[in-house]
Structure formats: C-alpha cells, structure tokens
Amino acid sequence: MRTVIAAALSAAVLAGLIAWGGPGTPGIEPLVAWFPVLGVVVAVELLWALGYTVWPKRATPA
C-alpha cells in the first residue's frame, strides 16, 4: 500500500511539473518518461506481495 501511495504522489508531482512547463516545452519528455517506470515499480511490488501470499515463508524451527 505504501508503494501505491508513493507512486500516486510521485505521479501527481510529475503531472504538476509537466503542467507547469506547459505543452511543447523543451525538456518535458524526460519527465513524461517516468510514468512507465512508476507503473513497473508498482507492478513489481504487487507481484512480490502476491508471491508472499501464495508461497509464504516457512516458520523457522525454534
């Protein structure tokens, strides 16, 4: 959940910076390129959590 909140906040900041720069502003493309990266990070985190749900860690013998 923390990753989704962080990605949403990052996407909002990026959208604000892109809107502030305006369409057609040179140098906006690197900012736009971060949106897919955020999606990949959230997808990996989701798969990681799903992996722990499907295959939980074994209890260590005491």
Coordinates of C-alpha atoms in Angstrom, one line a residue:
M1 CA 0.0 0.0 0.0
R2 CA 2.8 2.4 0.8
T3 CA 4.3 1.9 -2.7
V4 CA 1.0 2.7 -4.4
I5 CA 0.6 5.9 -2.3
A6 CA 4.2 6.9 -3.1
A7 CA 3.7 6.2 -6.8
A8 CA 0.5 8.2 -6.8
L9 CA 2.2 11.1 -5.1
S10 CA 5.1 10.9 -7.5
A11 CA 2.8 10.8 -10.4
A12 CA 0.9 13.9 -9.1
V13 CA 4.1 15.8 -8.7
L14 CA 5.3 14.8 -12.2
A15 CA 1.9 15.8 -13.6
G16 CA 2.2 19.2 -11.8
L17 CA 5.7 19.8 -13.2
I18 CA 4.6 18.8 -16.7
A19 CA 1.5 21.1 -16.5
W20 CA 3.7 23.9 -15.1
G21 CA 6.0 23.6 -18.0
G22 CA 3.2 23.6 -20.5
P23 CA 2.8 21.6 -23.7
G24 CA 5.5 21.8 -26.2
T25 CA 8.1 22.9 -23.7
P26 CA 11.5 21.6 -24.5
G27 CA 12.8 19.1 -21.9
I28 CA 9.4 17.8 -20.8
E29 CA 10.0 14.3 -22.4
P30 CA 12.3 13.1 -19.6
L31 CA 9.6 13.8 -17.1
V32 CA 6.9 12.0 -19.1
A33 CA 9.2 9.0 -19.4
W34 CA 9.0 8.5 -15.6
F35 CA 5.3 7.4 -15.7
P36 CA 6.0 3.9 -17.1
V37 CA 8.8 3.5 -14.5
L38 CA 6.3 4.2 -11.7
G39 CA 4.0 1.6 -13.3
V40 CA 6.8 -1.0 -13.3
V41 CA 7.7 -0.3 -9.7
V42 CA 4.0 -0.8 -8.6
A43 CA 3.7 -4.0 -10.7
V44 CA 6.9 -5.5 -9.2
E45 CA 5.7 -4.6 -5.7
L46 CA 2.3 -6.2 -6.4
L47 CA 4.0 -9.4 -7.7
W48 CA 6.2 -9.5 -4.7
A49 CA 3.3 -9.2 -2.3
L50 CA 1.3 -11.8 -4.2
G51 CA 4.3 -14.1 -4.1
Y52 CA 4.4 -13.9 -0.3
T53 CA 0.6 -14.5 -0.2
V54 CA 0.8 -17.6 -2.4
W55 CA 4.1 -19.0 -1.1
P56 CA 4.5 -17.8 2.5
K57 CA 7.8 -18.2 4.3
R58 CA 8.2 -21.3 6.3
A59 CA 8.4 -20.9 10.1
T60 CA 11.9 -21.3 11.4
P61 CA 12.4 -24.2 13.9
A62 CA 13.0 -22.9 17.4

